[in-house]
Amino acid sequence: MSGTKGNFSRIIKTPDNHIRPKWDLHGFRERQTSKGAKSQVMDLNLTPFIDLFSVLVLFLIMNYSATGEVFFISKNLKLPASEHSHPLDSKPLITITSEAVLFDAQEVGANTVHIEEQDQQNMPRLRQALQQAKIFQQNLRPNQEFKGEVNIQADESISIVYIKRVMNTLISEGWAGINFATTLYEPPSETETENNL
Amino acid sequence: MSASNSGENLNLTPFIDLFSVLVLFLISTAVWQQLSSLSTNVENSTSSDNPVPKEKEVSLSITLLPDKVQLLESEKATDIPNLSGQELNKDRIKTSIEEWRQRFPDKKDVTLNTANTILYGNMITVFDMVVGAGFPNVGVNTQ
């Protein structure tokens, strides 16, 4: 018993150089004995971060539209849905609401509230804008025939008379290729159908 | 010292930088609402033009009225009343248009007439049905 001192009946042991706890705090002990050297490098595990980014990038690339979306849809405009439509090409855009008619997001006319008061010929600002756009397109492509294609977007809940009035103006100004912008109809999933039943 | 204990970690910072820029670019340029379009050829569809039908050629037209939808096959009319208000009886309309497709397999054009009070959404719904049944040339009467 090299650790025993004195002649007392009680045995006193000389403590070791440190008290060893039940769980050895290895890192703490190393830091205590390192005499001020604080070169502890804490590496953040970035692998899950990279995984997350990879999945996000793949998802975004899969849903990315290379055609580019140039149309501005106002918040209170709900386009009708269609199932058998084709992708919307970039053409001059006419937005029709019950309050106003917008040509390429520029206000060109105002719809009157009462349908009976509609004047089919009274859209001078729209006519002027269409004439300017026609001249611009003809100057831009002098060797090509003017097709007069235009996109119309309108709220599904407005009366058709607003559309007809704009269409008549378009036809009389030589814009005969009219496309109605719609959202792509998505049939309800099986789970939604089952829930409704 | 073995190679596994060399302690050399791959520097992932450029990867994170690249991915961050890519994610920001894709999110900022992403299209969240897919738009499509239905095309009409109005040159041959306005009633002001009033094209004279050729002999023995059947003209097909659909008229949307406030309380019903009328399918006109030359002079033979079929009325399909709305379910309620302006709610269309879509199933019956679709069935009737598909019958047209079977009876007139070579026919490509259908004219769409509408009363002034009809909702634009209903016109597009019928338009979509006609295109879906295989009539690519849909004319919209603007009178």
XYZ file of N, CA, C and O in Angstrom, chain A residues 97-184:
352
model
N -60.793 43.825 -67.596
C -61.567 43.682 -66.356
C -62.846 44.493 -66.526
O -63.025 45.174 -67.542
N -63.721 44.411 -65.569
C -64.973 45.167 -65.674
C -64.736 46.668 -65.510
O -65.601 47.475 -65.833
N -63.546 47.052 -65.011
C -63.244 48.472 -64.810
C -62.416 49.077 -65.937
O -62.573 50.253 -66.260
N -61.541 48.297 -66.520
C -60.615 48.895 -67.484
C -60.114 47.873 -68.491
O -60.214 46.666 -68.283
N -59.595 48.396 -69.582
C -58.902 47.572 -70.576
C -57.450 48.012 -70.588
O -57.158 49.198 -70.714
N -56.562 47.050 -70.422
C -55.134 47.372 -70.376
C -54.439 46.743 -71.569
O -54.686 45.582 -71.892
N -53.605 47.505 -72.224
C -52.830 46.992 -73.354
C -51.369 46.998 -72.961
O -50.784 48.068 -72.744
N -50.813 45.787 -72.835
C -49.443 45.641 -72.341
C -49.228 46.422 -71.050
O -48.297 47.203 -70.925
N -50.179 46.234 -70.126
C -50.150 46.861 -68.802
C -50.240 48.377 -68.849
O -49.892 49.057 -67.907
N -50.706 48.898 -69.979
C -50.900 50.346 -70.059
C -52.388 50.597 -70.264
O -53.003 50.022 -71.156
N -52.957 51.428 -69.465
C -54.400 51.623 -69.527
C -54.779 52.334 -70.837
O -54.252 53.388 -71.169
N -55.665 51.718 -71.585
C -56.031 52.297 -72.879
C -57.525 52.580 -72.990
O -57.986 53.111 -73.983
N -58.283 52.228 -72.032
C -59.712 52.500 -72.127
C -60.399 52.124 -70.837
O -59.790 51.555 -69.958
N -61.633 52.425 -70.719
C -62.366 52.086 -69.503
C -63.732 51.527 -69.879
O -64.431 52.113 -70.697
N -64.046 50.385 -69.297
C -65.359 49.812 -69.553
C -66.406 50.548 -68.754
O -66.198 50.866 -67.588
N -67.512 50.804 -69.377
C -68.617 51.396 -68.624
C -69.314 50.299 -67.841
O -69.195 49.120 -68.162
N -70.012 50.684 -66.817
C -70.621 49.699 -65.924
C -71.829 49.046 -66.581
O -72.015 47.833 -66.519
N -72.649 49.832 -67.235
C -73.887 49.289 -67.799
C -73.651 48.721 -69.186
O -73.116 49.397 -70.067
N -74.079 47.496 -69.349
C -73.846 46.794 -70.616
C -74.602 47.482 -71.755
O -74.106 47.575 -72.862
N -75.792 48.001 -71.434
C -76.624 48.616 -72.475
C -75.945 49.853 -73.084
O -76.270 50.246 -74.186
N -75.032 50.433 -72.326
C -74.409 51.655 -72.810
C -73.119 51.400 -73.595
O -72.383 52.326 -73.890
N -72.859 50.123 -73.866
C -71.632 49.824 -74.595
C -71.681 50.411 -76.002
O -72.641 50.227 -76.731
N -70.624 51.095 -76.332
C -70.494 51.643 -77.675
C -69.350 50.887 -78.358
O -68.196 51.007 -77.962
N -69.705 50.084 -79.327
C -68.722 49.203 -79.959
C -67.587 49.978 -80.637
O -66.503 49.443 -80.813
N -67.847 51.176 -81.022
C -66.820 51.927 -81.752
C -65.988 52.822 -80.821
O -65.023 53.423 -81.260
N -66.382 52.914 -79.587
C -65.775 53.916 -78.719
C -64.611 53.361 -77.893
O -64.734 53.193 -76.692
N -63.533 53.058 -78.521
C -62.333 52.681 -77.778
C -61.142 53.349 -78.449
O -60.241 52.686 -78.973
N -61.090 54.667 -78.445
C -60.047 55.367 -79.217
C -58.635 55.111 -78.724
O -57.698 55.018 -79.529
N -58.484 54.990 -77.405
C -57.120 54.801 -76.881
C -56.598 53.411 -77.221
O -55.410 53.240 -77.510
N -57.471 52.418 -77.181
C -57.062 51.067 -77.558
C -56.713 51.016 -79.041
O -55.709 50.421 -79.441
N -57.536 51.677 -79.845
C -57.270 51.719 -81.291
C -55.912 52.362 -81.566
O -55.125 51.847 -82.361
N -55.663 53.456 -80.893
C -54.392 54.159 -81.094
C -53.206 53.271 -80.698
O -52.209 53.187 -81.428
N -53.370 52.594 -79.562
C -52.291 51.712 -79.097
C -52.074 50.554 -80.059
O -50.922 50.164 -80.329
N -53.165 50.009 -80.583
C -53.047 48.895 -81.535
C -52.376 49.346 -82.832
O -51.550 48.631 -83.404
N -52.745 50.549 -83.296
C -52.140 51.083 -84.528
C -50.645 51.296 -84.337
O -49.836 50.955 -85.210
N -50.282 51.831 -83.176
C -48.859 52.052 -82.889
C -48.101 50.730 -82.835
O -46.998 50.599 -83.387
N -48.711 49.729 -82.170
C -48.057 48.419 -82.064
C -47.922 47.759 -83.429
O -46.913 47.101 -83.713
N -48.925 47.942 -84.276
C -48.891 47.362 -85.624
C -47.752 47.991 -86.438
O -46.974 47.280 -87.082
N -47.653 49.316 -86.389
C -46.581 50.014 -87.117
C -45.212 49.571 -86.592
O -44.291 49.314 -87.355
N -45.121 49.438 -85.276
C -43.860 49.019 -84.658
C -43.455 47.627 -85.146
O -42.298 47.391 -85.513
N -44.415 46.698 -85.164
C -44.107 45.324 -85.607
C -43.749 45.290 -87.086
O -42.856 44.533 -87.496
N -44.447 46.088 -87.887
C -44.147 46.110 -89.323
C -42.765 46.709 -89.586
O -42.057 46.267 -90.493
N -42.387 47.704 -88.818
C -41.047 48.290 -88.970
C -39.967 47.335 -88.480
O -38.867 47.291 -89.027
N -40.323 46.579 -87.442
C -39.352 45.645 -86.859
C -39.072 44.487 -87.807
O -37.935 44.039 -87.950
N -40.118 43.987 -88.458
C -39.963 42.858 -89.407
C -40.614 43.247 -90.727
O -41.728 42.815 -91.038
N -39.929 44.054 -91.524
C -40.543 44.542 -92.766
C -40.774 43.453 -93.814
O -41.648 43.584 -94.668
N -39.993 42.360 -93.746
C -40.134 41.298 -94.751
C -41.184 40.255 -94.389
O -41.489 39.379 -95.187
N -41.707 40.346 -93.177
C -42.701 39.357 -92.742
C -44.108 39.941 -92.813
O -44.310 41.131 -92.563
N -45.036 39.030 -93.112
C -46.431 39.456 -93.145
C -46.930 39.686 -91.715
O -46.618 38.902 -90.808
N -47.685 40.737 -91.538
C -48.208 41.049 -90.202
C -49.300 40.048 -89.834
O -50.307 39.926 -90.543
N -49.075 39.308 -88.751
C -50.036 38.268 -88.352
C -51.126 38.813 -87.429
O -52.218 38.263 -87.364
N -50.820 39.852 -86.719
C -51.809 40.450 -85.830
C -52.249 39.538 -84.710
O -53.439 39.404 -84.425
N -51.272 38.900 -84.054
C -51.615 37.985 -82.965
C -51.542 38.718 -81.630
O -50.631 39.507 -81.380
N -52.499 38.416 -80.793
C -52.596 39.101 -79.508
C -53.149 38.127 -78.471
O -53.896 37.204 -78.805
N -52.734 38.309 -77.243
C -53.279 37.502 -76.144
C -54.280 38.329 -75.350
O -54.034 39.510 -75.092
N -55.376 37.696 -74.992
C -56.373 38.362 -74.151
C -56.446 37.621 -72.828
O -56.590 36.398 -72.808
N -56.331 38.359 -71.748
C -56.582 37.740 -70.445
C -57.687 38.513 -69.744
O -57.695 39.741 -69.725
N -58.625 37.761 -69.224
C -59.773 38.392 -68.569
C -60.246 37.529 -67.418
O -60.011 36.307 -67.402
N -60.909 38.152 -66.480
C -61.449 37.423 -65.340
C -62.597 36.545 -65.811
O -63.397 36.941 -66.656
N -62.664 35.335 -65.242
C -63.684 34.387 -65.703
C -65.108 34.822 -65.355
O -66.069 34.323 -65.930
N -65.242 35.739 -64.429
C -66.589 36.101 -63.968
C -67.139 37.362 -64.643
O -68.222 37.826 -64.275
N -66.432 37.930 -65.594
C -66.973 39.126 -66.252
C -67.848 38.714 -67.436
O -67.720 37.612 -67.969
N -68.718 39.621 -67.829
C -69.622 39.323 -68.938
C -68.858 39.302 -70.260
O -67.893 40.048 -70.446
N -69.341 38.478 -71.154
C -68.668 38.292 -72.442
C -68.724 39.552 -73.297
O -67.909 39.727 -74.207
N -69.658 40.451 -72.978
C -69.795 41.655 -73.796
C -68.525 42.506 -73.756
O -68.168 43.147 -74.748
N -67.817 42.482 -72.625
C -66.560 43.231 -72.531
C -65.519 42.652 -73.491
O -64.741 43.380 -74.106
N -65.511 41.335 -73.592
C -64.561 40.659 -74.483
C -64.926 40.956 -75.941
O -64.054 41.253 -76.764
N -66.231 40.875 -76.223
C -66.689 41.093 -77.603
C -66.311 42.482 -78.094
O -65.902 42.667 -79.239
N -66.469 43.450 -77.227
C -66.176 44.822 -77.632
C -64.705 44.984 -78.003
O -64.361 45.584 -79.029
N -63.841 44.386 -77.193
C -62.401 44.458 -77.479
C -62.079 43.662 -78.740
O -61.267 44.096 -79.575
N -62.734 42.502 -78.889
C -62.480 41.676 -80.079
C -62.881 42.421 -81.348
O -62.174 42.361 -82.361
N -64.007 43.102 -81.303
C -64.443 43.883 -82.472
C -63.423 44.962 -82.824
O -63.114 45.188 -83.994
N -62.903 45.615 -81.792
C -61.876 46.638 -82.019
C -60.624 46.022 -82.635
O -60.032 46.571 -83.567
N -60.238 44.856 -82.106
C -59.049 44.175 -82.614
C -59.222 43.794 -84.084
O -58.323 44.017 -84.901
N -60.383 43.235 -84.399
C -60.623 42.786 -85.782
C -60.590 43.983 -86.734
O -59.973 43.920 -87.800
N -61.242 45.056 -86.322
C -61.284 46.219 -87.216
C -59.914 46.855 -87.405
O -59.671 47.543 -88.393
N -58.999 46.635 -86.462
C -57.643 47.178 -86.591
C -56.678 46.167 -87.205
O -55.473 46.407 -87.258
N -57.187 44.996 -87.586
C -56.349 44.016 -88.286
C -55.646 43.013 -87.384
O -54.736 42.329 -87.816
N -56.081 42.944 -86.148
C -55.490 41.965 -85.223
C -56.463 40.788 -85.137
O -57.363 40.770 -84.303
N -56.266 39.788 -86.002
C -57.244 38.704 -86.103
C -56.828 37.439 -85.355
O -57.653 36.558 -85.136
N -55.578 37.323 -84.974
C -55.128 36.138 -84.251
C -55.285 36.327 -82.758
O -54.396 36.828 -82.091
N -56.439 35.945 -82.252
C -56.745 36.215 -80.842
C -56.588 34.930 -80.033
O -57.153 33.893 -80.380
N -55.804 35.025 -78.971
C -55.613 33.886 -78.059
C -56.161 34.256 -76.688
O -55.877 35.344 -76.177
N -56.926 33.349 -76.117
C -57.460 33.580 -74.771
C -56.541 32.894 -73.758
O -56.363 31.677 -73.806
N -55.993 33.696 -72.863
C -55.094 33.136 -71.841
C -55.908 32.397 -70.798
O -56.925 32.894 -70.312
N -55.460 31.199 -70.482
C -56.137 30.389 -69.465
C -55.097 29.757 -68.555
O -53.912 29.716 -68.897
N -55.565 29.261 -67.453
C -54.673 28.458 -66.606
C -54.902 26.999 -66.965
O -55.973 26.640 -67.436
N -53.878 26.214 -66.752
C -53.977 24.802 -67.095
C -54.856 24.088 -66.064
O -54.619 24.194 -64.864
